[in-house]
CSV table of C-alpha atoms in Angstrom, one decimal:
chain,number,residue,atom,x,y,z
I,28,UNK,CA,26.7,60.3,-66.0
I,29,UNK,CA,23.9,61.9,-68.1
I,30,UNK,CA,21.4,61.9,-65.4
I,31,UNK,CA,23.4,62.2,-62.0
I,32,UNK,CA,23.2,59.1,-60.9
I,33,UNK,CA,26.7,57.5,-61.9
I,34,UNK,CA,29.3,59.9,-60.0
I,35,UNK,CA,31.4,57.3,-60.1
I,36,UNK,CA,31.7,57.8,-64.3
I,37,UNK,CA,35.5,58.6,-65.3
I,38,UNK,CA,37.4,59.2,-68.4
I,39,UNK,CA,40.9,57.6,-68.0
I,40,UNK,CA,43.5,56.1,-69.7
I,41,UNK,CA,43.0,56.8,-73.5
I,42,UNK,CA,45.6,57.1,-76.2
I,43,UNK,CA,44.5,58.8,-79.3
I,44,UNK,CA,47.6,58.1,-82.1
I,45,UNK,CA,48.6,58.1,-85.2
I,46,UNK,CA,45.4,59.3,-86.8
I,47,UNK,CA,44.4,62.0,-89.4
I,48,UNK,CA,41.3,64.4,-88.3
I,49,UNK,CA,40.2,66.9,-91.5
I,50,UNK,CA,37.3,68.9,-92.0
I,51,UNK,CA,36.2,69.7,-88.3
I,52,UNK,CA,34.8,72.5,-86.2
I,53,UNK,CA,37.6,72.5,-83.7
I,54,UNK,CA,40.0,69.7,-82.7
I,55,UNK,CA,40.2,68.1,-79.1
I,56,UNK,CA,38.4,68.8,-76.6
I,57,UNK,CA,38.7,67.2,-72.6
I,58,UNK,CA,37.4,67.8,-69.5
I,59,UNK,CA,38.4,67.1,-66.4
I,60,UNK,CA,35.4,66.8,-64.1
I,61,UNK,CA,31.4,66.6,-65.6
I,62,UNK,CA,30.6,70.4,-65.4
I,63,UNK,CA,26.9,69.7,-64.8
I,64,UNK,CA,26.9,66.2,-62.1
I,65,UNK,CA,29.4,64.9,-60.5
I,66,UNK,CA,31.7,62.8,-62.1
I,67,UNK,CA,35.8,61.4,-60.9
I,68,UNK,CA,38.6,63.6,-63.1
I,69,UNK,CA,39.7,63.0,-66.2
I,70,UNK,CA,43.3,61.3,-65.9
I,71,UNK,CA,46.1,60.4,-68.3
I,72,UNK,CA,45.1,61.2,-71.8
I,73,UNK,CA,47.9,61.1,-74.5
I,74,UNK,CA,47.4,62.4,-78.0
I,75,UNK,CA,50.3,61.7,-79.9
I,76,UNK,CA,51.8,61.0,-83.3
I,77,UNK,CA,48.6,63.1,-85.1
I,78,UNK,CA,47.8,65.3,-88.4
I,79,UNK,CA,44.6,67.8,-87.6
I,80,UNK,CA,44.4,69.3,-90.9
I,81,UNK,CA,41.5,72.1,-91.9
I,82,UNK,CA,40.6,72.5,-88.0
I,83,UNK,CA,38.3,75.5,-88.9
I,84,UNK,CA,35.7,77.7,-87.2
I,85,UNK,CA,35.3,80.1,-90.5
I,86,UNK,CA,35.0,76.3,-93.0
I,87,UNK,CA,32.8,74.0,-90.4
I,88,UNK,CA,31.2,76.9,-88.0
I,89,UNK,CA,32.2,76.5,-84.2
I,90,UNK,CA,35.8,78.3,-82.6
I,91,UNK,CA,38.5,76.5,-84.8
I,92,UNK,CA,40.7,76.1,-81.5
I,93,UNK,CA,42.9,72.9,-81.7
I,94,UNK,CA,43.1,71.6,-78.2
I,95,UNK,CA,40.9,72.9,-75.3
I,96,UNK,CA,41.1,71.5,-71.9
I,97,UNK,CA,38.6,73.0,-68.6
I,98,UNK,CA,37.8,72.0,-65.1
I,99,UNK,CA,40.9,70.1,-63.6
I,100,UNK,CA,41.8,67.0,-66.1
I,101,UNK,CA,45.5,65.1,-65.0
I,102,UNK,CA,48.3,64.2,-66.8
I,103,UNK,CA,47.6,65.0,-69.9
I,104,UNK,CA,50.0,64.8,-73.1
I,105,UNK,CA,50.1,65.9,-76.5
I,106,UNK,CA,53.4,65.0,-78.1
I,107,UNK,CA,54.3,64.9,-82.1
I,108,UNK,CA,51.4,66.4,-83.0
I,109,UNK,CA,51.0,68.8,-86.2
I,110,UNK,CA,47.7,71.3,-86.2
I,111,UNK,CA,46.8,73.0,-89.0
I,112,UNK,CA,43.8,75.0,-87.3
I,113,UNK,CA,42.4,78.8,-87.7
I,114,UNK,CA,41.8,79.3,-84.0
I,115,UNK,CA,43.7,79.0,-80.8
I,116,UNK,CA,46.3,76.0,-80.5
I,117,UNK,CA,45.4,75.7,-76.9
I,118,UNK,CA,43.0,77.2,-74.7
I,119,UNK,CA,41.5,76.4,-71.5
I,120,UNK,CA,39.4,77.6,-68.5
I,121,UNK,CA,37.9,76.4,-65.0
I,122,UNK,CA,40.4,74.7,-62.5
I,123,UNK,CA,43.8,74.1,-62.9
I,124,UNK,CA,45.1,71.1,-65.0
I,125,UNK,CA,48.0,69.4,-63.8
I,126,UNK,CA,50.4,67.0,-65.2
I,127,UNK,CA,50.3,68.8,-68.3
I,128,UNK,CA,52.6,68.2,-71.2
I,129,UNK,CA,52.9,69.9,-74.9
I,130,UNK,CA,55.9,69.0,-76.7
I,131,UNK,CA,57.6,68.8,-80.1
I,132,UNK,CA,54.4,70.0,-81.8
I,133,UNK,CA,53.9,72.1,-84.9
I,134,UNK,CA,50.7,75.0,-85.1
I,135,UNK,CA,49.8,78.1,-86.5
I,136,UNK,CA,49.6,80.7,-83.4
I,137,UNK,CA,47.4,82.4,-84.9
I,138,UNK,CA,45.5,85.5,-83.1
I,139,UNK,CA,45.9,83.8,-79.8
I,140,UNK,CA,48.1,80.7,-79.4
I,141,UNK,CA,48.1,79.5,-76.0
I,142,UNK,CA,45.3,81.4,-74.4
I,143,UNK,CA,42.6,81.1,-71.4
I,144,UNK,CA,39.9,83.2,-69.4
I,145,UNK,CA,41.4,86.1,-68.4
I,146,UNK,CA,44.5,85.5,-70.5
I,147,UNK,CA,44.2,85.9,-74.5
I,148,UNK,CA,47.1,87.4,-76.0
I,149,UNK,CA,48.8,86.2,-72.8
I,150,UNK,CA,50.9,82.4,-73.2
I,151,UNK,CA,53.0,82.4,-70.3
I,152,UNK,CA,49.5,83.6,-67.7
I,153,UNK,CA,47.4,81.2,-69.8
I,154,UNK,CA,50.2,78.7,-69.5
I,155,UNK,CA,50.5,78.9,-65.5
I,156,UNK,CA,47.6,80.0,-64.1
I,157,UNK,CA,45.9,76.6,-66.2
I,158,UNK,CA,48.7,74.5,-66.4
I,159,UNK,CA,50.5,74.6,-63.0
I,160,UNK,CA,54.5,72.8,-63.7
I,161,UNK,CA,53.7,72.6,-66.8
I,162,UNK,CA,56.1,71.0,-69.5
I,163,UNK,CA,56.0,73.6,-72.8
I,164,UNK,CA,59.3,72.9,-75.2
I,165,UNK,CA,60.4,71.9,-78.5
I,166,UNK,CA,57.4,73.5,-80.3
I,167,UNK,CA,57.0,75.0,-83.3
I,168,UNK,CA,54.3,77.7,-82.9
I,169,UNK,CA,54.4,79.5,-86.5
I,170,UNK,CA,53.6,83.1,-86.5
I,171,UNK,CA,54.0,82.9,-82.4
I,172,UNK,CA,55.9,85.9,-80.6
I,173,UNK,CA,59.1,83.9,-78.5
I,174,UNK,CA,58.8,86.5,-75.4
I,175,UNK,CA,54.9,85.3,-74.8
I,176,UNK,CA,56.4,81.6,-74.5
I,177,UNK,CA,58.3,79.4,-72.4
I,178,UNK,CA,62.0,79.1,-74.0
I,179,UNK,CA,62.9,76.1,-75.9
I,180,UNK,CA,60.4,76.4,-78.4
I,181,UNK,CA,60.6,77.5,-82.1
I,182,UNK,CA,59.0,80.6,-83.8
I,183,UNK,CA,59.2,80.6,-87.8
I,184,UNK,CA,57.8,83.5,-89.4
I,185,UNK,CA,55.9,81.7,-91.9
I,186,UNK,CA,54.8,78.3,-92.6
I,187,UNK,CA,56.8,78.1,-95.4
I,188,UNK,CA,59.9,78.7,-93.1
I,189,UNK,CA,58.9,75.0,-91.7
I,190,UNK,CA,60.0,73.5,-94.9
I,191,UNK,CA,57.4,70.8,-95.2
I,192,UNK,CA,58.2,68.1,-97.8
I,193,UNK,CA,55.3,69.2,-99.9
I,194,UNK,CA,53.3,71.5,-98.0
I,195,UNK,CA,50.3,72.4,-100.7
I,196,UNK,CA,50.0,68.5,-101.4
I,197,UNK,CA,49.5,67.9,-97.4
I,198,UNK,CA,52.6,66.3,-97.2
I,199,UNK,CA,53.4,67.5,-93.6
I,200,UNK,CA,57.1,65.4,-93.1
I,201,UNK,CA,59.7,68.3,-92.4
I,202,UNK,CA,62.1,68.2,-95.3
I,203,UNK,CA,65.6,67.1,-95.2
I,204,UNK,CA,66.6,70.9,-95.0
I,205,UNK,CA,64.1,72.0,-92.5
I,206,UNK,CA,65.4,73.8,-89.3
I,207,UNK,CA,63.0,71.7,-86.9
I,208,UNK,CA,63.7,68.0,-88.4
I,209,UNK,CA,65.2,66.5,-85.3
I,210,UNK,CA,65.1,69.3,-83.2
I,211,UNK,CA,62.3,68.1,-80.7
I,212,UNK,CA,63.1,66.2,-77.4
């Protein structure tokens, strides 16, 4: 709807699995409604099954955040994902998104972790004031503080406390003696 005069425009129904992202600026980023004409909300977006490795705002310039998700998008899920990014894992801001689903996903928390306007340094605020019944469990947020989260979700102090098969290689399978194989949902 670039010039207002398609309001009925939609993103809808999209799947984004089983892929490998390197080398970017930040990772995914969705929108519920256009923020500058009108435009139907952004409904029922999975991404699922993915590697986002080198997600960086200090290698490729822009924020570094993993997911970020504004203005009111529905039912969205990221399952089985791992993130390898220097910014947030999720942020967001604008209206509420609801639907909303983050499970049995591995990321760095790194300064932030779950974070939105008004709420950085704050999960569980970010968490419900832009994710109304929202479904957090079975994460592995590395570095992450366990009292800022939902429970149910995992906390190793380091990312060699994952136990990756071969983690300098970018082999990201959990080892056989990892704490998290088999431990999602």
């Amino acid at each position: 709807n670039q010039d207002g005069d398609s309001p009925w425009s939609m993103v809808r129904d999209i799947t984004f699995r089983n892929n490998i992202v390197r080398h970017v600026a930040s990772g995914v980023a969705i929108q519920g409604t256009d923020d500058i004409h009108n435009s139907q909300q952004t409904k029922r977006i999975r991404i699922s099954d993915n590697i986002f490795e080198d997600v960086s705002g200090t290698n490729w310039g822009g924020l570094g955040n993993w997911i970020q998700i504004t203005d009111g998008a529905q039912d969205v899920v990221i399952d089985h994902n791992t993130a390898l990014q220097d910014g947030s894992v999720l942020i967001a801001s604008g209206l509420p998104n609801t639907g909303f689903a983050f499970t049995n996903n591995l990321a760095p928390n790194n300064k932030f972790g779950v974070a939105g306007d008004s709420h950085y340094g704050d999960p569980d605020g970010a968490l419900a004031t832009y994710f109304p019944a929202f479904h957090f469990q079975k994460n592995v947020v590395q570095g992450g503080y366990a009292p800022d989260y939902p429970p149910d979700n995992f906390f190793p102090p380091s990312m060699s406390d994952v136990r990756f098969v071969n983690y300098a290689a970018g082999d990201y399978r959990l080892d056989a003696d990892s704490p998290y194989k088999h431990a999602g949902t």
